[in-house]
Coordinates of C-alpha atoms and ligand atoms in Angstrom, one line a residue:
X3 CA 31.7 21.3 -3.2
X4 CA 30.0 20.8 -6.6
X5 CA 27.2 18.3 -7.2
X6 CA 25.1 16.9 -10.1
X7 CA 22.0 17.3 -8.0
X8 CA 20.9 19.2 -4.9
X9 CA 17.5 18.3 -3.5
X10 CA 15.9 20.8 -1.2
X11 CA 13.7 19.0 1.3
X12 CA 14.0 15.4 2.5
X13 CA 10.4 14.2 2.6
X14 CA 9.2 11.2 0.6
X15 CA 9.7 13.2 -2.6
X16 CA 13.1 14.6 -1.8
X17 CA 14.8 11.6 -0.1
X18 CA 13.5 9.1 -2.7
X19 CA 14.7 11.3 -5.5
X20 CA 18.1 11.6 -3.9
X21 CA 18.5 7.9 -3.4
X22 CA 17.4 7.0 -7.0
X23 CA 19.7 9.7 -8.4
X24 CA 22.6 8.3 -6.4
X25 CA 21.8 4.8 -7.5
X26 CA 22.0 6.0 -11.1
X27 CA 25.5 7.4 -10.6
X28 CA 24.8 11.1 -9.8
X29 CA 26.8 13.0 -7.0
X30 CA 23.9 14.2 -4.7
X31 CA 23.3 16.4 -1.7
X32 CA 20.1 17.0 0.2
X33 CA 19.4 20.2 2.2
X34 CA 16.9 19.8 5.0
X35 CA 15.8 22.4 7.5
X36 CA 14.4 20.1 10.1
X37 CA 16.8 18.3 12.5
X38 CA 15.7 14.9 11.1
X39 CA 15.2 13.6 7.5
X40 CA 11.9 12.2 6.2
X41 CA 9.8 15.4 5.9
X42 CA 6.2 15.9 7.0
X43 CA 5.4 12.2 6.2
X44 CA 7.9 10.5 8.5
X45 CA 8.1 13.2 11.3
X46 CA 4.6 14.6 11.7
X47 CA 2.4 12.9 9.1
X48 CA 1.8 9.5 7.6
X49 CA 4.1 7.5 10.0
X50 CA 3.1 9.0 13.5
X51 CA -0.6 9.1 12.5
X52 CA -0.5 5.4 11.5
X53 CA 1.3 4.5 14.7
X54 CA -1.5 6.1 16.7
X55 CA -4.2 4.8 14.4
X56 CA -2.9 1.2 14.9
X57 CA -2.6 1.5 18.7
X58 CA -5.9 3.1 19.2
X59 CA -7.6 0.5 16.9
X60 CA -6.1 -2.2 19.1
X61 CA -7.3 -0.4 22.2
X62 CA -10.8 -0.3 20.9
X63 CA -10.8 -3.9 19.5
X64 CA -9.6 -5.4 22.7
X65 CA -12.7 -4.0 24.4
X66 CA -14.9 -5.8 21.9
X67 CA -13.6 -9.4 21.8
X68 CA -16.6 -11.0 23.5
X69 CA -18.2 -11.8 20.2
X70 CA -15.1 -13.9 19.3
X71 CA -15.5 -15.8 22.6
X72 CA -12.6 -14.0 24.3
X73 CA -13.1 -12.5 27.7
X74 CA -10.7 -9.8 28.7
X75 CA -10.8 -7.2 31.4
X76 CA -11.7 -3.6 30.2
X77 CA -8.4 -2.2 28.7
X78 CA -6.8 0.7 30.4
X79 CA -5.2 3.5 28.4
X80 CA -1.6 4.3 28.9
X81 CA -1.4 7.5 26.8
X82 CA 2.3 8.3 27.4
X83 CA 3.0 4.6 26.4
X84 CA 1.0 5.0 23.2
X85 CA 2.8 8.3 22.4
X86 CA 6.2 6.7 23.1
X87 CA 5.3 3.9 20.6
X88 CA 4.6 6.7 18.0
X89 CA 7.8 8.5 18.8
X90 CA 9.8 5.3 18.6
X91 CA 8.2 4.5 15.2
X92 CA 9.1 7.9 13.9
X93 CA 12.7 7.6 15.2
X94 CA 13.3 4.3 13.5
X95 CA 11.9 5.6 10.2
X96 CA 13.9 8.9 10.1
X97 CA 17.0 7.1 11.3
X98 CA 16.4 4.7 8.4
X99 CA 16.5 7.6 5.9
X100 CA 19.8 8.9 7.4
X101 CA 21.3 5.4 7.0
X102 CA 20.1 5.2 3.4
X103 CA 21.8 8.6 2.7
X104 CA 25.1 7.2 4.1
X105 CA 24.8 4.0 2.2
X106 CA 24.2 5.8 -1.1
X107 CA 27.0 8.4 -0.4
X108 CA 24.5 11.3 -0.3
X109 CA 25.7 14.4 1.5
X110 CA 23.1 15.7 4.0
X111 CA 23.2 19.4 4.9
X112 CA 21.0 20.5 7.8
X113 CA 19.9 24.1 7.2
X114 CA 17.4 26.1 5.2
X115 CA 18.1 26.0 1.5
X116 CA 17.6 28.9 -0.9
X117 CA 18.2 29.3 -4.5
X118 CA 20.7 32.0 -5.2
X119 CA 20.7 31.4 -8.9
X120 CA 20.3 28.3 -11.2
X121 CA 23.2 26.0 -10.0
X122 CA 23.7 27.7 -6.6
X123 CA 22.1 26.8 -3.3
X124 CA 22.8 28.7 -0.2
X125 CA 22.4 26.7 3.1
X126 CA 21.7 28.7 6.2
X127 CA 22.3 26.9 9.4
X128 CA 20.4 27.5 12.7
X129 CA 23.4 29.6 14.0
X130 CA 23.1 31.9 11.0
X131 CA 26.2 30.6 9.2
X132 CA 25.9 30.1 5.5
X133 CA 27.5 27.9 2.9
X134 CA 27.1 28.0 -0.8
X135 CA 26.8 24.7 -2.8
X136 CA 27.2 24.4 -6.6
X137 CA 25.2 21.9 -8.6
X138 CA 24.1 21.1 -12.2
X139 CA 20.5 20.6 -11.2
X140 CA 18.2 21.6 -8.3
X141 CA 15.0 19.7 -7.3
X142 CA 12.6 21.6 -5.0
X143 CA 10.9 19.2 -2.7
X144 CA 9.8 21.5 0.1
X145 CA 6.4 20.0 0.6
X146 CA 3.4 21.6 2.3
X147 CA 2.1 22.8 5.6
X148 CA -1.4 23.0 7.2
X149 CA -3.7 25.6 5.7
X150 CA -4.9 28.2 8.2
X151 CA -8.5 28.9 9.1
X152 CA -9.2 32.6 8.9
X153 CA -9.9 34.1 12.3
X154 CA -8.8 31.0 14.2
X155 CA -5.3 31.1 15.9
X156 CA -3.4 27.9 16.2
X157 CA -1.5 27.3 19.5
X158 CA -0.9 23.6 19.0
X159 CA -2.2 22.9 22.5
X160 CA -6.0 23.6 22.4
X161 CA -6.4 24.8 18.8
X162 CA -4.2 22.4 16.9
X163 CA -3.3 21.3 13.4
X164 CA -2.5 17.7 12.7
X165 CA 0.9 18.3 14.3
X166 CA -0.5 19.2 17.7
X167 CA -3.2 16.5 17.4
X168 CA -0.4 13.9 17.3
X169 CA 1.0 15.0 20.7
X170 CA -2.1 15.8 22.9
X171 CA -1.1 14.8 26.4
X172 CA -4.7 14.2 27.6
X173 CA -7.7 12.7 25.8
X174 CA -10.0 15.6 25.2
X175 CA -13.5 15.0 26.3
X176 CA -14.9 16.9 23.4
X177 CA -13.0 17.4 20.1
X178 CA -14.1 19.4 17.2
X179 CA -12.6 18.5 13.9
X180 CA -12.8 21.3 11.3
X181 CA -12.7 19.5 7.9
X182 CA -14.0 16.1 6.9
X183 CA -11.0 15.1 4.7
X184 CA -8.6 12.2 5.2
X185 CA -6.4 13.8 8.0
X186 CA -9.5 15.0 10.0
X187 CA -11.2 11.7 9.9
X188 CA -8.1 9.7 10.7
X189 CA -7.1 11.9 13.7
X190 CA -10.7 12.2 14.8
X191 CA -10.8 8.3 14.8
X192 CA -7.7 8.1 17.0
X193 CA -9.1 10.4 19.7
X194 CA -12.7 9.0 19.5
X195 CA -11.4 5.5 20.1
X196 CA -9.5 6.8 23.1
X197 CA -12.6 8.3 24.5
X198 CA -13.3 11.8 23.0
X199 CA -16.7 12.9 21.8
X200 CA -16.0 14.0 18.2
X201 CA -17.9 16.5 16.1
X202 CA -16.7 17.0 12.5
X203 CA -17.7 20.3 11.0
X204 CA -17.4 20.4 7.2
X205 CA -18.1 23.3 4.8
X206 CA -19.2 21.0 1.9
X207 CA -22.3 18.9 2.2
X208 CA -20.3 15.6 2.1
X209 CA -17.3 14.0 3.7
X210 CA -14.1 13.0 1.8
X211 CA -14.4 15.5 -1.0
X212 CA -13.1 14.1 -4.3
X213 CA -13.7 10.5 -3.4
X214 CA -16.6 8.5 -4.9
X215 CA -19.9 9.9 -3.6
X216 CA -21.5 6.5 -2.8
X217 CA -18.4 5.4 -0.9
X218 CA -18.4 8.6 1.1
X219 CA -22.0 8.3 2.0
X220 CA -21.9 4.8 3.2
X221 CA -18.6 5.4 5.1
X222 CA -20.2 8.4 6.8
X223 CA -23.0 6.1 8.1
X224 CA -20.3 3.7 9.5
X225 CA -18.5 6.6 11.3
X226 CA -21.8 7.8 12.7
X227 CA -22.5 4.3 14.1
X228 CA -19.1 4.6 15.8
X229 CA -20.1 7.8 17.5
X230 CA -18.9 10.5 15.1
X231 CA -21.2 13.5 14.8
X232 CA -21.2 15.4 11.5
X233 CA -22.2 19.0 10.8
X234 CA -22.1 19.2 7.1
X235 CA -22.6 22.3 5.0
X236 CA -21.4 24.2 8.0
X237 CA -18.4 26.5 8.7
X238 CA -16.4 27.5 11.9
X239 CA -16.2 31.3 11.9
X240 CA -14.5 31.8 15.2
X241 CA -13.2 30.1 18.3
X242 CA -13.4 31.8 21.7
X243 CA -10.5 30.8 23.9
X244 CA -11.2 33.0 26.9
X245 CA -12.9 30.3 29.0
X246 CA -11.9 26.9 30.3
X247 CA -13.6 25.3 27.4
X248 CA -13.3 26.6 23.8
X249 CA -16.5 28.0 22.2
X250 CA -16.6 27.5 18.5
X251 CA -19.0 29.7 16.4
X252 CA -20.5 27.8 13.6
X253 CA -22.9 28.8 10.7
X254 CA -24.5 27.1 7.8
X255 CA -22.2 27.5 4.8
X256 CA -25.0 29.2 2.9
X257 CA -25.5 31.7 5.7
X258 CA -27.9 31.7 8.6
X259 CA -28.0 32.1 12.4
X260 CA -24.8 31.4 14.3
X261 CA -24.6 28.6 16.9
X262 CA -22.0 27.9 19.5
X263 CA -20.5 24.4 20.3
X264 CA -18.1 23.7 23.0
X265 CA -14.9 21.6 23.0
X266 CA -11.6 21.1 24.9
X267 CA -9.7 20.8 21.6
X268 CA -10.3 22.1 18.0
X269 CA -8.4 20.4 15.3
X270 CA -8.1 22.5 12.1
X271 CA -7.8 20.1 9.2
X272 CA -9.1 22.0 6.2
X273 CA -6.2 21.1 3.8
X274 CA -2.6 21.8 3.2
X275 CA -0.9 24.4 1.1
X276 CA 2.4 24.2 -0.8
X277 CA 5.5 25.4 1.2
X278 CA 7.8 27.7 -0.7
X279 CA 8.8 30.3 1.9
X280 CA 12.4 31.3 2.1
X281 CA 13.4 29.4 -1.0
X282 CA 14.1 32.7 -2.9
X283 CA 11.9 31.6 -5.8
X284 CA 10.9 35.1 -6.8
X285 CA 14.5 36.3 -7.1
X286 CA 15.4 33.1 -9.1
X287 CA 12.4 33.8 -11.4
X288 CA 10.6 30.5 -10.7
X289 CA 6.9 30.8 -11.6
X290 CA 4.1 29.7 -9.3
X291 CA 0.5 28.8 -10.4
X292 CA -2.7 30.4 -9.2
X293 CA -2.6 28.2 -6.1
X294 CA 0.9 29.1 -5.3
X295 CA 2.3 25.8 -6.3
X296 CA 5.5 25.5 -8.3
X297 CA 4.7 25.4 -12.0
X298 CA 6.5 22.5 -13.8
X299 CA 6.3 21.0 -17.2
X300 CA 5.8 17.3 -18.1
X301 CA 9.4 16.6 -17.0
X302 CA 9.1 18.3 -13.7
X303 CA 11.2 21.3 -14.8
X304 CA 10.2 24.8 -13.8
X305 CA 10.4 27.7 -16.2
X306 CA 14.0 28.2 -15.1
X307 CA 16.3 25.5 -16.8
X308 CA 18.0 23.3 -14.3
X309 CA 15.4 23.9 -11.5
X310 CA 12.8 21.1 -11.0
X311 CA 10.1 20.5 -8.4
X312 CA 8.2 17.4 -7.1
X313 CA 5.7 16.3 -4.4
X314 CA 3.3 18.4 -2.4
X315 CA 4.8 21.7 -3.7
X316 CA 3.6 21.0 -7.2
X317 CA 0.0 20.2 -8.5
X318 CA -1.7 16.9 -7.9
X319 CA -2.8 14.8 -4.9
X320 CA -0.8 15.6 -1.7
X321 CA 0.3 12.0 -1.1
X322 CA 3.6 10.6 0.0
X323 CA 3.6 7.9 -2.8
X324 CA 2.9 10.5 -5.5
X325 CA 5.8 12.5 -4.2
X326 CA 8.0 9.4 -4.1
X327 CA 7.1 8.4 -7.7
X328 CA 7.8 11.9 -9.0
X329 CA 11.2 11.7 -7.1
X330 CA 12.1 8.6 -9.0
X331 CA 10.8 10.0 -12.3
X332 CA 12.9 13.2 -12.1
X333 CA 16.0 11.3 -11.0
X334 CA 15.6 9.1 -14.0
X335 CA 15.1 12.1 -16.3
X336 CA 18.2 13.8 -14.9
X337 CA 20.2 10.6 -15.5
X338 CA 19.0 10.6 -19.1
X339 CA 16.3 8.0 -18.8
X340 CA 12.5 8.3 -19.5
X341 CA 11.0 8.7 -16.0
X342 CA 7.2 9.3 -15.8
X343 CA 4.3 8.9 -13.4
X344 CA 0.9 7.4 -14.3
X345 CA -1.5 9.8 -12.6
X346 CA -4.5 7.6 -13.6
X347 CA -3.4 4.9 -11.2
X348 CA -2.4 6.6 -7.9
X349 CA -4.2 5.0 -4.9
X350 CA -5.6 7.0 -2.0
X351 CA -6.2 5.4 1.4
X352 CA -8.1 6.6 4.5
X353 CA -6.6 4.6 7.4
X354 CA -9.7 4.6 9.5
X355 CA -11.6 1.6 10.6
X356 CA -12.9 0.3 8.3
X357 CA -10.4 1.7 5.8
X358 CA -11.3 3.4 2.5
X359 CA -9.2 2.8 -0.5
X360 CA -9.7 4.1 -4.0
X361 CA -7.8 4.3 -7.4
X362 CA -8.8 5.8 -10.7
X363 CA -12.1 7.5 -11.6
X364 CA -15.1 8.0 -9.4
X365 CA -18.6 7.6 -10.8
X366 CA -19.1 11.3 -10.6
X367 CA -16.0 11.9 -12.8
X368 CA -17.0 9.3 -15.3
X369 CA -20.4 10.9 -15.6
X370 CA -18.9 14.4 -16.0
X371 CA -16.6 13.1 -18.7
X372 CA -19.5 11.4 -20.5
X373 CA -17.8 8.0 -20.4
X374 CA -20.1 5.0 -20.7
X375 CA -19.3 2.7 -17.8
X376 CA -20.4 -0.4 -16.0
X377 CA -20.6 -0.8 -12.1
X378 CA -19.9 -4.0 -10.2
X379 CA -20.4 -4.1 -6.5
X380 CA -19.9 -6.8 -3.8
X381 CA -20.6 -6.4 -0.1
X382 CA -18.2 -7.9 2.5
X383 CA -21.3 -9.2 4.3
X384 CA -21.4 -12.0 1.5
X385 CA -17.7 -12.9 2.0
X386 CA -16.8 -15.9 4.1
X387 CA -13.5 -14.5 5.5
X388 CA -15.2 -11.3 6.4
X389 CA -17.8 -13.1 8.3
X390 CA -15.1 -15.1 10.2
X391 CA -13.4 -11.9 11.2
X392 CA -16.6 -10.0 12.0
X393 CA -15.4 -7.5 9.3
X394 CA -18.6 -7.5 7.2
X395 CA -18.9 -3.6 7.1
X396 CA -18.2 -2.3 3.6
X397 CA -18.1 -3.2 0.0
X398 CA -16.1 -3.2 -3.2
X399 CA -17.1 -1.1 -6.2
X400 CA -15.5 -1.7 -9.6
X401 CA -16.0 0.7 -12.5
X402 CA -15.2 -0.5 -16.0
X403 CA -15.5 0.9 -19.5
X404 CA -18.9 -0.2 -21.0
X405 CA -17.4 -0.6 -24.5
X406 CA -13.9 -2.0 -23.8
X407 CA -14.3 -3.5 -20.3
X408 CA -11.1 -1.7 -19.3
X409 CA -10.9 -1.1 -15.5
X410 CA -11.4 2.7 -14.8
X411 CA -11.7 2.8 -11.1
X412 CA -11.9 0.7 -7.9
X413 CA -13.3 1.8 -4.6
X414 CA -13.2 -0.3 -1.4
X415 CA -14.6 0.4 2.1
X416 CA -13.5 -2.4 4.4
X417 CA -11.0 -3.9 6.8
X418 CA -7.6 -4.0 5.0
X419 CA -8.9 -2.0 2.0
X420 CA -5.6 -0.1 1.9
X421 CA -3.7 -3.3 1.2
X422 CA -6.3 -4.8 -1.1
X423 CA -6.5 -1.8 -3.5
X424 CA -3.1 -2.7 -5.0
X425 CA -4.3 -5.5 -7.2
X426 CA -6.5 -2.9 -9.0
X427 CA -3.6 -0.5 -9.2
X428 CA -1.3 -3.0 -10.8
X429 CA -4.1 -4.1 -13.2
X430 CA -4.8 -0.5 -14.2
X431 CA -1.0 0.1 -14.7
X432 CA -1.3 -2.7 -17.3
X433 CA -4.6 -1.4 -18.8
X434 CA -6.3 -4.6 -17.7
X435 CA -10.1 -5.3 -17.9
X436 CA -12.8 -6.2 -15.4
X437 CA -12.7 -9.7 -17.0
X438 CA -8.9 -10.0 -16.3
X439 CA -9.6 -9.2 -12.6
X440 CA -12.6 -11.6 -12.5
X441 CA -10.6 -14.5 -14.1
X442 CA -7.6 -14.1 -11.9
X443 CA -7.6 -16.8 -9.2
X444 CA -8.0 -15.3 -5.8
X445 CA -7.1 -17.4 -2.7
X446 CA -10.0 -18.6 -0.7
X447 CA -11.1 -17.5 1.9
X448 CA -9.8 -14.0 1.5
X449 CA -11.3 -10.5 1.7
X450 CA -9.8 -9.9 -1.8
X451 CA -12.3 -12.5 -3.2
X452 CA -14.8 -9.6 -3.0
X453 CA -12.7 -7.7 -5.5
X454 CA -12.9 -10.6 -7.9
X455 CA -16.7 -10.8 -7.3
X456 CA -17.2 -7.1 -7.9
X457 CA -15.2 -7.4 -11.1
X458 CA -17.4 -10.4 -12.1
X459 CA -20.4 -8.2 -11.3
X460 CA -19.1 -5.5 -13.7
X461 CA -18.1 -7.9 -16.5
X462 CA -20.9 -10.5 -16.3
X463 CA -22.4 -11.9 -13.1
X464 CA -21.1 -12.5 -9.6
X465 CA -21.1 -16.1 -8.3
X466 CA -21.7 -15.5 -4.6
X467 CA -24.7 -13.1 -4.8
Ligands
FAD19 C1 -1.1 14.1 9.7 C2 -0.8 13.7 8.2 C3 -0.9 12.5 7.8 C4 -0.7 12.0 6.5 N1 -0.8 10.7 6.1 C5 -0.5 10.4 4.9 C6 -0.7 9.0 4.5 O1 -1.1 8.1 5.3 N2 -0.4 8.7 3.2 C7 0.1 9.6 2.4 O2 0.4 9.2 1.2 N3 0.2 10.9 2.7 C8 0.0 11.3 3.9 N4 0.1 12.6 4.3 C9 0.6 13.5 3.3 C10 2.2 13.4 3.1 O3 2.8 13.6 4.4 C11 2.7 14.3 2.1 O4 2.0 14.1 0.9 C12 4.1 14.1 1.9 O5 4.9 14.3 3.0 C13 4.7 15.0 0.8 O6 6.1 14.8 0.6 P1 7.1 15.9 0.1 O7 8.4 15.2 -0.1 O8 6.5 16.6 -1.1 O9 7.1 17.0 1.2 P2 7.3 16.9 2.8 O10 7.2 15.5 3.4 O11 6.4 18.0 3.3 O12 8.8 17.3 3.0 C14 9.3 18.6 2.7 C15 10.6 18.8 3.6 O13 11.2 20.0 3.1 C16 11.8 20.7 4.2 N5 11.9 22.1 3.8 C17 11.0 23.0 3.4 N6 11.6 24.1 3.0 C18 12.9 24.0 3.1 C19 14.0 24.7 2.8 N7 13.9 26.0 2.3 N8 15.2 24.3 3.0 C20 15.4 23.0 3.5 N9 14.4 22.2 3.8 C21 13.1 22.7 3.6 C22 10.7 20.5 5.3 O14 11.3 20.7 6.5 C23 10.3 19.1 5.0 O15 11.1 18.2 5.8 C24 -0.1 13.0 5.6 C25 0.1 14.3 6.0 C26 -0.3 14.7 7.3 C27 0.0 16.1 7.7

């Protein structure tokens, strides 16, 4: 069988690329080694974690309805029921991708794909049988997997990655999360809400590395109020598994005396690394960069003509929507169009409670780049809707160019931040200004009015402060 395009990997990068290419008239196949389509995101990432985040948030909220004048009995946890909700959510999403492949006449091949040569992909099935497929172009979309912690062996039962943390059959009484990034804080939130005592150990002296420093600091205080304990500037050097409880050895990152903390479960969430194993990249002559990511040019093409790469396996933020947009861009390029991704306007969301959402530059980045900027801030405590919903924790921070007023960044901590951020994303896509945002009518009463007020604060003066 000969194709115009074979995509290896069916995560958000791969499946979206395949669908877009098929819509543009290309004959497309996808090779996926997992039994179901959808990649990390749909099977063991974004989707199951959000199912558990929503369910655990409801569980916690139901226990705190008194302030709204609602009396309910103390909620009881049905963990198998909650995990079944997560599994059903995953199933409906991965089935959805299979349906879309059929609808768009995309051939799905379940097996491990490797590149025999440009234009030739070998699919090895679980039973060892192989098939060789011919194609004009290949897109590598093989994603990433959890980065290991030296000296700590994962068993996915007591010492887990995010994958094991999505399937714990018992709420741990003590959970250590190694790494204060998005995945660690989200899954730490799930198990804390369900009853675990959570300690986060982070090598750096701050949480959420890469996000705006002020946002991270205030967010850390909110998490501490919820019961999170943080050990920053600290590293885990070993975990002793010999006893009934785990004993983690921690040390200050800059060196010092070792200390031991106990836990039932240790979640290793120190980041993810690109996944290229078994692809035959070396033999095909495809170059990797210094961090073992597939190197691509501005059109997502590797150094080997006809072989492209997108998503977590190349440079850039490891986010599903970044992978999706690259999938669309490369499909358009292959169909002779001018696909591209605006890396200045890719939002990032932490789906905790409250949520954190961010797009564009942080204050630290603007300072480092020597760009003169203005800051406008507005707290949800001054927003009527937030007061009505008892959701006054958090604030909006708008960063604009001091000379041109162009919006350079937006950072939100608050309920629903992950939905609200998109008005800033669209505005940045159109190179809009703080004044544009401040002059756009926002429905009253909404949490989003705080974005308008923060933009007003950056451009001239807020009304409600
Ligand atoms: C717990 C968790 C929560 C997350 N939450 C979010 C979130 O809320 N929002 C967000 O934007 N991002 C989130 N992410 C990150 C997101 O999952 C990734 O950025 C995204 O999945 C990357 O998409 P991708 O298509 O590049 O690769 P992947 O989704 O990793 O898919 C790659 C696919 O390729 C397959 N594959 C690999 N090698 C081969 C081969 N040789 N042959 C055939 N198939 C192969 C793999 O089996 C996999 O299915 C989360 C990640 C985790 C782990």
